[in-house]
PDB file of C-alpha atoms and ligand atoms in Angstrom:
ATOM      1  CA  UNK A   1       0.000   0.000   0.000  1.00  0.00           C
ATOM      2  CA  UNK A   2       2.741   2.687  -1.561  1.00  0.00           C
ATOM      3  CA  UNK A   3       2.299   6.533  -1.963  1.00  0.00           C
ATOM      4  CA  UNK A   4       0.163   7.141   0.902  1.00  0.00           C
ATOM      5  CA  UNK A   5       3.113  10.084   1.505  1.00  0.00           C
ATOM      6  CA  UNK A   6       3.343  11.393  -1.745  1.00  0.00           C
ATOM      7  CA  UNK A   7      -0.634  11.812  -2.287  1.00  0.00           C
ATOM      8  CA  UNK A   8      -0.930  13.655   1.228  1.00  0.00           C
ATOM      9  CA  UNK A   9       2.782  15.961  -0.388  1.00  0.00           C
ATOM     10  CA  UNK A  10       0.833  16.747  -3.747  1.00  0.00           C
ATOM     11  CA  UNK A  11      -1.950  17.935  -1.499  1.00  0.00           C
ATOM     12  CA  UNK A  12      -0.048  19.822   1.070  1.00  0.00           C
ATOM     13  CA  UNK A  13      -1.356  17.842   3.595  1.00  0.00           C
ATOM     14  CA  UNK A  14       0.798  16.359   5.989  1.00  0.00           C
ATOM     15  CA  UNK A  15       2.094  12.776   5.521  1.00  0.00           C
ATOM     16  CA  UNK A  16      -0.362  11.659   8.429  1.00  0.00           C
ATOM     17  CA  UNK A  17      -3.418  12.742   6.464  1.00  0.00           C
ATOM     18  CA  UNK A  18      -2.144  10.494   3.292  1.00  0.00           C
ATOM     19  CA  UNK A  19      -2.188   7.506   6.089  1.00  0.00           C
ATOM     20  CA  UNK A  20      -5.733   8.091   7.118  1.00  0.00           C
ATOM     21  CA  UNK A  21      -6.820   8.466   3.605  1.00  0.00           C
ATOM     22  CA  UNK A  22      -4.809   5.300   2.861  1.00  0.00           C
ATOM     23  CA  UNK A  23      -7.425   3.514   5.431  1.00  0.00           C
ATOM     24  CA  UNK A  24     -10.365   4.258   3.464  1.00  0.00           C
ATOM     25  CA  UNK A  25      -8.509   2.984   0.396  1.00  0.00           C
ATOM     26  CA  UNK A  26      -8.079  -0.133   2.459  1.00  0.00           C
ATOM     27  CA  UNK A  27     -11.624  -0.236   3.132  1.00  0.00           C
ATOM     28  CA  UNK A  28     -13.073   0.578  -0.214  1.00  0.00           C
ATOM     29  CA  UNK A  29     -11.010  -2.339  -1.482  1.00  0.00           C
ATOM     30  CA  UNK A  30     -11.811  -4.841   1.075  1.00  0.00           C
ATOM     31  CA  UNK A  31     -15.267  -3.974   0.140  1.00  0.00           C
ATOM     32  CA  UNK A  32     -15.122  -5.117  -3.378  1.00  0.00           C
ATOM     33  CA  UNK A  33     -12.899  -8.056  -2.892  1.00  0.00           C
ATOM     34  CA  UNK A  34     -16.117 -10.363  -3.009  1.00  0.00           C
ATOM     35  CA  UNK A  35     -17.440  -8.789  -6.344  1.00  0.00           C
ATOM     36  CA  UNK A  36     -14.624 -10.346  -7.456  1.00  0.00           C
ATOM     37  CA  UNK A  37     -14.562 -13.670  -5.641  1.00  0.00           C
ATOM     38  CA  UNK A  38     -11.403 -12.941  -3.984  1.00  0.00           C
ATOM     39  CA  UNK A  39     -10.977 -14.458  -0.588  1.00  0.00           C
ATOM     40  CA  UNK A  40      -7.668 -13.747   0.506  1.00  0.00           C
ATOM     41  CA  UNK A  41      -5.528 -10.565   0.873  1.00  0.00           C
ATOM     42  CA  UNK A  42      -2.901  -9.425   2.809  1.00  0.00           C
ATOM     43  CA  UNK A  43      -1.845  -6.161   2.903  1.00  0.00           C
ATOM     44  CA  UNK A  44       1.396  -4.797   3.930  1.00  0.00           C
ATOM     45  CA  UNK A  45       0.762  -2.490   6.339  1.00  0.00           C
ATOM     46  CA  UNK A  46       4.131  -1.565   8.402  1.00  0.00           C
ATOM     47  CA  UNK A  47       7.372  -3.340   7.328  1.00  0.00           C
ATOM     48  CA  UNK A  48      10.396  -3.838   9.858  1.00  0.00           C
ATOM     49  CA  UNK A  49      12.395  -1.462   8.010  1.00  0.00           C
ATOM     50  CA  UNK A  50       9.873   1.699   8.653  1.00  0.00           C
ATOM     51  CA  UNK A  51      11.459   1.961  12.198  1.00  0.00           C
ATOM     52  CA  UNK A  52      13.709   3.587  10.269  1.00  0.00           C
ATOM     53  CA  UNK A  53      11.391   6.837   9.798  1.00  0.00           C
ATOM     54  CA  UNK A  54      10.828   9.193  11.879  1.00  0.00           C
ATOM     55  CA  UNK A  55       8.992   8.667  15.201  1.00  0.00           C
ATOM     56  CA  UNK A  56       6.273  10.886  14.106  1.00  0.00           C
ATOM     57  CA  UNK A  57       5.851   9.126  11.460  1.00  0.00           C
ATOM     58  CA  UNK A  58       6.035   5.261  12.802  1.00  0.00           C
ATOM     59  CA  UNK A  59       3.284   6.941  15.155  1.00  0.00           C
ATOM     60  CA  UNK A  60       0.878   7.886  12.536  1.00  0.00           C
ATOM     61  CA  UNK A  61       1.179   4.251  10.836  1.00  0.00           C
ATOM     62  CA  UNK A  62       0.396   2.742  14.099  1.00  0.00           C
ATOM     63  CA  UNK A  63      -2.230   5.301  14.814  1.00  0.00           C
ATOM     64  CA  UNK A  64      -3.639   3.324  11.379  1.00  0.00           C
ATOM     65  CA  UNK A  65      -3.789  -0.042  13.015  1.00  0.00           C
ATOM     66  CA  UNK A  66      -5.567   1.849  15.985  1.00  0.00           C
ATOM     67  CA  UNK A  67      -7.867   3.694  13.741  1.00  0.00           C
ATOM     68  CA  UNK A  68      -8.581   0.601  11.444  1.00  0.00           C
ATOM     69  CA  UNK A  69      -9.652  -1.927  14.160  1.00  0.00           C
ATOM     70  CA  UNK A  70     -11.579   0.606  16.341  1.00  0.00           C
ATOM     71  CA  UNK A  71     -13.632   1.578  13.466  1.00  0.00           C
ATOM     72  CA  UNK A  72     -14.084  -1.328  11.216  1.00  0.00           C
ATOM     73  CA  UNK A  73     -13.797  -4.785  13.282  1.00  0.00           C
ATOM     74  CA  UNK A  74     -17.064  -5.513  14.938  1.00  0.00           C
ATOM     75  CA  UNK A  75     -18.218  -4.708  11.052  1.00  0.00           C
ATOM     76  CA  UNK A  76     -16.214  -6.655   9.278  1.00  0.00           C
ATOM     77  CA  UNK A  77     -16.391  -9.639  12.182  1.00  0.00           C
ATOM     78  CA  UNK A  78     -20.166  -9.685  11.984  1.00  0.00           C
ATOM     79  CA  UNK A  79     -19.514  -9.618   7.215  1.00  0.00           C
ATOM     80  CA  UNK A  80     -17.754 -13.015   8.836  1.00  0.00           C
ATOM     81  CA  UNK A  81     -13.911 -11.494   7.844  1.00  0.00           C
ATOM     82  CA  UNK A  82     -11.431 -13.133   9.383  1.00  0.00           C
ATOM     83  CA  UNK A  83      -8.232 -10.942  10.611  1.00  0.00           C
ATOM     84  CA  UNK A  84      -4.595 -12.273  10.888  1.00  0.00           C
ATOM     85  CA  UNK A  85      -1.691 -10.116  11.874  1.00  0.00           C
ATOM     86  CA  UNK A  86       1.141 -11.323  10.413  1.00  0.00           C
ATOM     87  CA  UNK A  87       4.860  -9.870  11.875  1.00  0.00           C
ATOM     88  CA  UNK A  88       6.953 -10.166  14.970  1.00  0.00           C
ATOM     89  CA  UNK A  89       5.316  -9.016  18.223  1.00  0.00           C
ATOM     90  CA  UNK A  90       8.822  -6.929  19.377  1.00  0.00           C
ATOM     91  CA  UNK A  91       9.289  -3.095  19.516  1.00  0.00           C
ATOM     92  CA  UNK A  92       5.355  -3.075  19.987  1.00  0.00           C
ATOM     93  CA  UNK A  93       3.305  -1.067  22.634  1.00  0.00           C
ATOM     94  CA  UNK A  94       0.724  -2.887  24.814  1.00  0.00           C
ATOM     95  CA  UNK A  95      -2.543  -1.096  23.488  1.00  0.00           C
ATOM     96  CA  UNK A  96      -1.295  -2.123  19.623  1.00  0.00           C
ATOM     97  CA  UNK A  97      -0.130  -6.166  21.110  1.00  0.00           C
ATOM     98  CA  UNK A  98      -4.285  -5.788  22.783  1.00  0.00           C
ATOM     99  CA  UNK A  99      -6.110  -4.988  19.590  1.00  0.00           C
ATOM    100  CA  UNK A 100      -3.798  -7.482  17.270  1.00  0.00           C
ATOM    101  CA  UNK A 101      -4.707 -10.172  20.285  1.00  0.00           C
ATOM    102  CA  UNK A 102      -8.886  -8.488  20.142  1.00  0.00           C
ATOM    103  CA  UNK A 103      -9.239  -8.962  16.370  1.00  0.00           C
ATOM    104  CA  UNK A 104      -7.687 -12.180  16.057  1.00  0.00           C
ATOM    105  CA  UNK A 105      -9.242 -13.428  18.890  1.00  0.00           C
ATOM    106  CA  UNK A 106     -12.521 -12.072  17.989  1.00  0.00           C
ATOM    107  CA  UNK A 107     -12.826 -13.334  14.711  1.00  0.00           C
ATOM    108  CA  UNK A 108     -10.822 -16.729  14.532  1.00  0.00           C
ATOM    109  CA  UNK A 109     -13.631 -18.527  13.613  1.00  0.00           C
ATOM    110  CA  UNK A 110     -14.631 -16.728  10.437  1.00  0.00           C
ATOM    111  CA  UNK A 111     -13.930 -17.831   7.417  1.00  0.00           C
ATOM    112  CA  UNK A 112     -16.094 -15.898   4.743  1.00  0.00           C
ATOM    113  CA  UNK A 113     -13.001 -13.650   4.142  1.00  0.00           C
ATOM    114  CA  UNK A 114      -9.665 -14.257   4.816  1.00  0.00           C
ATOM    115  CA  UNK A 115      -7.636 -10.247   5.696  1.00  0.00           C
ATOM    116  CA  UNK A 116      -3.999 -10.699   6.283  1.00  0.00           C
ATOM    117  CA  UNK A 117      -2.133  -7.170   7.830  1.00  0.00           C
ATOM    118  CA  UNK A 118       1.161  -7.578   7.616  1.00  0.00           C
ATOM    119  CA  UNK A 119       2.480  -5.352  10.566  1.00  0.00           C
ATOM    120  CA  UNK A 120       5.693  -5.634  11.944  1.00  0.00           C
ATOM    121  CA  UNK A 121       6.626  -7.341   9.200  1.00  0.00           C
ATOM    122  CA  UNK A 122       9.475  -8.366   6.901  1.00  0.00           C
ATOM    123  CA  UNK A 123       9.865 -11.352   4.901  1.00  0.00           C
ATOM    124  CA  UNK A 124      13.445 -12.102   5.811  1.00  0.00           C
ATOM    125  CA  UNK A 125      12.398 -11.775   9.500  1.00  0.00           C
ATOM    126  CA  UNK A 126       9.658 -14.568   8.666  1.00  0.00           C
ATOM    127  CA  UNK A 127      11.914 -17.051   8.073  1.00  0.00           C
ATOM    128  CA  UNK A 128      14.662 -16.347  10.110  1.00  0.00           C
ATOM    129  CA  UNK A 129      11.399 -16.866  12.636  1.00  0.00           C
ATOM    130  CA  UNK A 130      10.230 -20.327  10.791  1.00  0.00           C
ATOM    131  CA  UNK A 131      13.619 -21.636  10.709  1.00  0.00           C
ATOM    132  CA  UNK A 132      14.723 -21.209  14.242  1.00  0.00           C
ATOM    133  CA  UNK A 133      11.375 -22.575  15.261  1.00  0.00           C
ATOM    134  CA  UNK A 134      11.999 -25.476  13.466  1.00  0.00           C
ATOM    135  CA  UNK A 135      15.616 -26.048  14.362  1.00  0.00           C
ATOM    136  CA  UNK A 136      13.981 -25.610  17.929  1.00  0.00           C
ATOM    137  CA  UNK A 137      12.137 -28.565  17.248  1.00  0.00           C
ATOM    138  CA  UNK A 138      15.255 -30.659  15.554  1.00  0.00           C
ATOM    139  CA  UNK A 139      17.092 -29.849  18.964  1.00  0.00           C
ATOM    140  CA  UNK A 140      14.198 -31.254  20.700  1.00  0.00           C
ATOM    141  CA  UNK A 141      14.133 -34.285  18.839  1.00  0.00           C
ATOM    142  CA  UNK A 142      10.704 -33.740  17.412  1.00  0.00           C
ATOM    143  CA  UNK A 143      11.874 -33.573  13.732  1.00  0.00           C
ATOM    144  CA  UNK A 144      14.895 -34.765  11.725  1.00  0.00           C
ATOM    145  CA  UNK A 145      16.723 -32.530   9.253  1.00  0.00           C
ATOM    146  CA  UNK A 146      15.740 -34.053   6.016  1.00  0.00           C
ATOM    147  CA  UNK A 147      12.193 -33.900   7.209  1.00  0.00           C
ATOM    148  CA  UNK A 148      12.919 -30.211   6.939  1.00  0.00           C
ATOM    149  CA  UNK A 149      10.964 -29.204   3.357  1.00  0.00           C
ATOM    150  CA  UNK A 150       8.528 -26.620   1.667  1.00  0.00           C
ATOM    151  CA  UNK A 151       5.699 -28.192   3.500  1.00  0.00           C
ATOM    152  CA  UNK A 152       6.932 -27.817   6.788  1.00  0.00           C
ATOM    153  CA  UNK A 153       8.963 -23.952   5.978  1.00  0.00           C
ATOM    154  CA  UNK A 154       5.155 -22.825   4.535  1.00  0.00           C
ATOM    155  CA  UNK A 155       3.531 -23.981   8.015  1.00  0.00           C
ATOM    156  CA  UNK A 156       6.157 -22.212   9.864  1.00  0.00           C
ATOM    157  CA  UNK A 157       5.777 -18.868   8.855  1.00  0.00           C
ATOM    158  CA  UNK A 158       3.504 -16.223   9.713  1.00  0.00           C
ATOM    159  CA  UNK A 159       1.451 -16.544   6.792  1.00  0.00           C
ATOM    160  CA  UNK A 160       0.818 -20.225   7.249  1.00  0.00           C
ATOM    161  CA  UNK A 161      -2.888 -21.137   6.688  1.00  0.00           C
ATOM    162  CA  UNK A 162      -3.216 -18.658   3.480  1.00  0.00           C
ATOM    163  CA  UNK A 163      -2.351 -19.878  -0.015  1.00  0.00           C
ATOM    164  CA  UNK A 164       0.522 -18.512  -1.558  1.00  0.00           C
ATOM    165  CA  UNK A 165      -0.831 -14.980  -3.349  1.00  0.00           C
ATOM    166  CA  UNK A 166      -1.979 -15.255  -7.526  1.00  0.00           C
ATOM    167  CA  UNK A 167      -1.424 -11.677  -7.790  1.00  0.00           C
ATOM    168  CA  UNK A 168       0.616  -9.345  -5.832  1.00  0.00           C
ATOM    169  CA  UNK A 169       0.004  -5.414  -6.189  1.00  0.00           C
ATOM    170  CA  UNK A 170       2.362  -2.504  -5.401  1.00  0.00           C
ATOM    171  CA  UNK A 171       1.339   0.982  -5.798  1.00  0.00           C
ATOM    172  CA  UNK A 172       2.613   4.292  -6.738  1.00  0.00           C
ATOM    173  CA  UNK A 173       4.613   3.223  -9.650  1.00  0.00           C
ATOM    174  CA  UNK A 174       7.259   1.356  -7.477  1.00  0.00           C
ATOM    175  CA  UNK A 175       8.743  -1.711  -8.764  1.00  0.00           C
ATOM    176  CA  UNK A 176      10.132  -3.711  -6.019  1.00  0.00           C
ATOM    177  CA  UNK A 177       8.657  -6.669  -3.280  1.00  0.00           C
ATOM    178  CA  UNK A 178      10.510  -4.774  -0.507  1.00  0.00           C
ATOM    179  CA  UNK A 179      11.021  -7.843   2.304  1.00  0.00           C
ATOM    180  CA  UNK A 180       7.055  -8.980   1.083  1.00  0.00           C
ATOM    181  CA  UNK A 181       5.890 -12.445   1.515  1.00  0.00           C
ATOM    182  CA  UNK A 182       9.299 -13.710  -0.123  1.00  0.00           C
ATOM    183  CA  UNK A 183       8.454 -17.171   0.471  1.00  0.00           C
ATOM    184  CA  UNK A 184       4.811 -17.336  -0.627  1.00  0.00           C
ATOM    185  CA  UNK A 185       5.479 -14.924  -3.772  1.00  0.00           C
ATOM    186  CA  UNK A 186       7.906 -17.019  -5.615  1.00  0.00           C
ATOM    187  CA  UNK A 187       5.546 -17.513  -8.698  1.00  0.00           C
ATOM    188  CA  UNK A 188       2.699 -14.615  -7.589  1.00  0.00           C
ATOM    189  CA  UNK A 189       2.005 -12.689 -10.293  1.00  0.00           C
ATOM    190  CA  UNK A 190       3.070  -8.753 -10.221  1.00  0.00           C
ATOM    191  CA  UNK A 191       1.603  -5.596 -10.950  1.00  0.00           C
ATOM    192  CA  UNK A 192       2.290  -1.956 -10.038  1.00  0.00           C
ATOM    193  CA  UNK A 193       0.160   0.631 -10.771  1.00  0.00           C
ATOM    194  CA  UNK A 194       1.274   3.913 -10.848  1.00  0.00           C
ATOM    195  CA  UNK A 195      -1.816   5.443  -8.703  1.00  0.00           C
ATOM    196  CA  UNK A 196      -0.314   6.284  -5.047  1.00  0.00           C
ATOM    197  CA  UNK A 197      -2.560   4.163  -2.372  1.00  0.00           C
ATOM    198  CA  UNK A 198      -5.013   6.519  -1.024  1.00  0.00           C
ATOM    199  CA  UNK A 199      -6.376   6.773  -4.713  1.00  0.00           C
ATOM    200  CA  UNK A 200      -6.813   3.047  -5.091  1.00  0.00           C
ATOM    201  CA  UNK A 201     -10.552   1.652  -5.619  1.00  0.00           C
ATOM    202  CA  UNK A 202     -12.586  -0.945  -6.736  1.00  0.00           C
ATOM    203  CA  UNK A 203     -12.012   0.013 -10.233  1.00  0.00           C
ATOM    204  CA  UNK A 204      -8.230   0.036 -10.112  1.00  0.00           C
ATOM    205  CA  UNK A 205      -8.433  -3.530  -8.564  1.00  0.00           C
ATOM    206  CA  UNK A 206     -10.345  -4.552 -11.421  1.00  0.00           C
ATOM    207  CA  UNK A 207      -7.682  -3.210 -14.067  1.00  0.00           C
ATOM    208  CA  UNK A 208      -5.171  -5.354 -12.014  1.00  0.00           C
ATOM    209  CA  UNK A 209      -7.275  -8.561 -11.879  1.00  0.00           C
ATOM    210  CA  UNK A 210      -7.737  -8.360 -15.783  1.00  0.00           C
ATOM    211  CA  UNK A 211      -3.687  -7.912 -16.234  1.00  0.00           C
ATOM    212  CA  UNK A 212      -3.493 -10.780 -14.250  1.00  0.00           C
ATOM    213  CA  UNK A 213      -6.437 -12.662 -16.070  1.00  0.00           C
ATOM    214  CA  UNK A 214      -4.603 -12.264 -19.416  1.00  0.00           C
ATOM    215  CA  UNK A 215      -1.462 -13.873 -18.462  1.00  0.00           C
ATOM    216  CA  UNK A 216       0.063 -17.276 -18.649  1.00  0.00           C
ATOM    217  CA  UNK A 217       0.653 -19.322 -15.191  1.00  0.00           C
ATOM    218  CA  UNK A 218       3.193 -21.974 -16.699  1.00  0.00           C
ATOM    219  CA  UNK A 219       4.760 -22.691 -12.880  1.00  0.00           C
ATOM    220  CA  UNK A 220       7.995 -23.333 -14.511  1.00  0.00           C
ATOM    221  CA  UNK A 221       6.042 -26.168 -16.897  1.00  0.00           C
ATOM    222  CA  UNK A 222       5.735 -25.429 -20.695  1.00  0.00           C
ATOM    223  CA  UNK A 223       2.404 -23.702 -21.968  1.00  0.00           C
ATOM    224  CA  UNK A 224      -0.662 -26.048 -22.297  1.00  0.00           C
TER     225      UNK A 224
HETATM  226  C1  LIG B 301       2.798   3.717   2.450  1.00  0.00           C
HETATM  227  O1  LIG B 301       3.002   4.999   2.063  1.00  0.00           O
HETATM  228  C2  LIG B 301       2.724   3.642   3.947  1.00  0.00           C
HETATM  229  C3  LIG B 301       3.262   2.405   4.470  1.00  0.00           C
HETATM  230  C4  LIG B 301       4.414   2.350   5.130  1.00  0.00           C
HETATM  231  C5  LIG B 301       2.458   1.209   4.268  1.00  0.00           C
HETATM  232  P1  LIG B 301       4.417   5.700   2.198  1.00  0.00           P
HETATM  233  O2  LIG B 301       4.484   6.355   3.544  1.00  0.00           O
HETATM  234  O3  LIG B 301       5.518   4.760   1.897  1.00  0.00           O
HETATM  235  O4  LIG B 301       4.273   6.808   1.094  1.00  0.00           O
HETATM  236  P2  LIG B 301       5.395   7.419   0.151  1.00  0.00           P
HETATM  237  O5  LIG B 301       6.200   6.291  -0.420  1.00  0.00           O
HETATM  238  O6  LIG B 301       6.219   8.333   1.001  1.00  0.00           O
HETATM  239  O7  LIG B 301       4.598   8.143  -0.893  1.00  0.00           O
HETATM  240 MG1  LIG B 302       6.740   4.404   0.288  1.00  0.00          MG
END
């Protein structure tokens, strides 16, 4: 979710207000994700590397998580969403550890949508996670090293339980994964629109989904 800073700088407005605006983008395309039968997303949301901004600033993106569950779980819990965080727990505050804990908690058993937030996250941090959990487990005799595979790294990650994304999306004319879901994205599909986040909508999604409908998924294999 790129450009939330650079839409609130065209504006005037300060980087925070890009943020907030950058919420309702989130919810408009939540919104539509049924239309268009999708039932998974994850969205990345706060990486490990944006400790590196200013505090201000790292306060305003967790002001997002604050402002996003307060406003929108008990509605998207009763639409029967299910909500994952997916990142490492350290360097967080108590109140932002409580509402990660609330809107698991609250809607574990849902399973008419499937929303990922990636907070806290980094991909290289993932499985430097995964695989000390499992050499954990090879120390404690539970599992040998050859039984190490891709089955057992993709249940060891955060993202375990969600298929590996079709189609990842990066805004605001950036072309990088920067630390994303490097495990689960080695054959996603790509594409990165050039509108910055906070202008994102259902109709944007669409434009990505048909890119993505008019390509070839060959998985390494020759074309059918
Ligand atoms: C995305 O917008 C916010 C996140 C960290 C998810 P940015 O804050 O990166 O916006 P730009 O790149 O400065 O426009
Ligand atoms: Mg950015």
């Amino acid at each position: 979710m790129d450009g939330n800073g650079r839409w609130a700088e065209a504006r005037g407005l300060p980087r925070a207000a890009g943020h907030r605006a950058g919420v309702d983008a989130l919810r408009r395309v939540v919104d539509a994700c049924p239309e268009f039968g999708i039932e998974h997303l994850t969205v990345y949301s706060f990486s490990t590397e944006n400790w590196a901004r200013p505090t201000a600033e790292i306060n305003a993106l967790f002001d997002l998580l604050r402002l996003f569950v307060n406003r929108d779980l008990r509605r998207l819990h009763e639409a029967g969403v299910r909500i994952r965080i997916l990142g490492s727990r350290t360097g967080l505050s108590d109140d932002i550890l409580e509402l990660i804990d609330k809107s698991t908690t609250l809607t574990a058993q849902n399973n008419r949508f499937h929303l990922n937030i990636a907070f806290n996250y980094g991909g290289r941090t993932e499985l430097v996670t995964a695989f000390q959990a499992l050499a954990r487990r090879v120390e404690a005799g539970e599992l040998s090293a050859d039984e190490i595979d891709e089955t057992t790294i993709s249940q060891a990650i955060w993202s375990a339980g969600t298929p590996d994304p079709d189609l990842i999306i990066r805004t605001s004319g950036e072309f990088r994964l920067s630390n994303f879901l490097l495990w689960s994205s080695a054959y996603s599909e790509l594409v990165f629109p050039d509108a910055w986040w906070p202008d994102f909508d259902r109709d944007h999604l669409a434009a990505a989904l048909a890119s993505y409908q008019a390509r070839t998924r060959r998985f390494g294999g020759l074309q059918k």
